[in-house]
XYZ file of C-alpha atoms in Angstrom:
88
model
C 163.611 98.883 181.279
C 160.077 98.323 180.320
C 159.482 99.235 176.568
C 155.806 99.438 176.929
C 156.381 102.495 179.033
C 159.541 104.243 177.306
C 161.175 103.814 174.143
C 164.832 102.931 173.889
C 165.515 106.005 171.883
C 163.977 108.285 174.507
C 165.971 106.297 177.152
C 169.055 106.784 175.450
C 168.424 110.368 174.624
C 167.857 111.058 178.400
C 170.823 109.014 179.430
C 173.135 111.135 177.249
C 171.447 114.532 178.280
C 171.154 113.727 182.053
C 175.070 113.291 182.803
C 178.469 114.154 181.330
C 179.533 111.259 179.119
C 182.618 112.921 178.213
C 184.445 112.141 181.470
C 186.302 109.076 181.701
C 185.749 106.867 184.944
C 184.389 109.719 186.583
C 181.501 112.034 187.259
C 182.269 115.442 188.423
C 184.564 114.984 191.760
C 183.580 111.160 192.069
C 186.239 109.118 190.572
C 186.619 105.389 189.905
C 185.290 102.613 187.632
C 181.780 102.782 189.332
C 181.357 106.323 187.939
C 181.857 105.254 184.182
C 179.459 106.266 181.626
C 178.201 102.935 180.248
C 175.534 101.392 178.290
C 175.373 97.794 178.116
C 173.246 96.121 175.648
C 171.426 92.543 175.222
C 170.589 92.600 171.221
C 171.532 94.271 168.228
C 168.817 96.732 168.188
C 169.920 98.108 171.491
C 173.559 98.445 170.339
C 172.478 100.047 167.170
C 170.261 102.661 169.168
C 173.065 103.270 171.718
C 175.935 103.904 169.230
C 173.381 106.237 167.234
C 172.905 108.181 170.509
C 176.397 108.436 171.357
C 177.232 109.587 167.530
C 174.449 112.212 167.812
C 175.304 113.450 171.228
C 178.941 113.734 170.194
C 178.149 115.816 167.091
C 177.112 118.375 169.075
C 180.294 118.488 171.125
C 183.390 120.767 170.526
C 186.062 119.365 168.509
C 188.293 118.984 171.685
C 185.822 117.047 173.430
C 184.463 113.380 172.699
C 182.034 110.918 174.260
C 183.662 108.170 176.576
C 180.788 106.119 177.137
C 181.455 102.353 177.267
C 179.039 100.528 174.950
C 179.479 96.947 175.272
C 177.627 93.608 175.288
C 176.087 92.698 178.826
C 177.815 89.397 179.573
C 176.563 88.889 183.571
C 174.222 90.827 185.381
C 174.296 91.172 189.185
C 171.658 92.787 191.361
C 172.492 95.211 193.797
C 172.558 94.602 197.534
C 168.933 94.697 198.812
C 169.301 98.104 200.474
C 169.984 99.318 196.930
C 166.854 97.920 195.482
C 164.270 100.184 194.361
C 166.435 103.341 195.159
C 164.561 106.476 194.445
């Protein structure tokens, strides 16, 4: 992301608001690891903001639900195939 155009806090808020982070390894009827809710951070500030965003979103959920978003350090990054670049 480009921090000169969008803040990390805004990006994390939109992330949690625009999908269902309470489903484990799925989004709706789509099931599998490719549908997991995940945030991969590259520095401690990103990690902290992601954890805070998850906690804030989770506090709004009923007691029977919890955030399942995977929040881990980014170890390796792979670019998508060419046909999936700039996909909008």
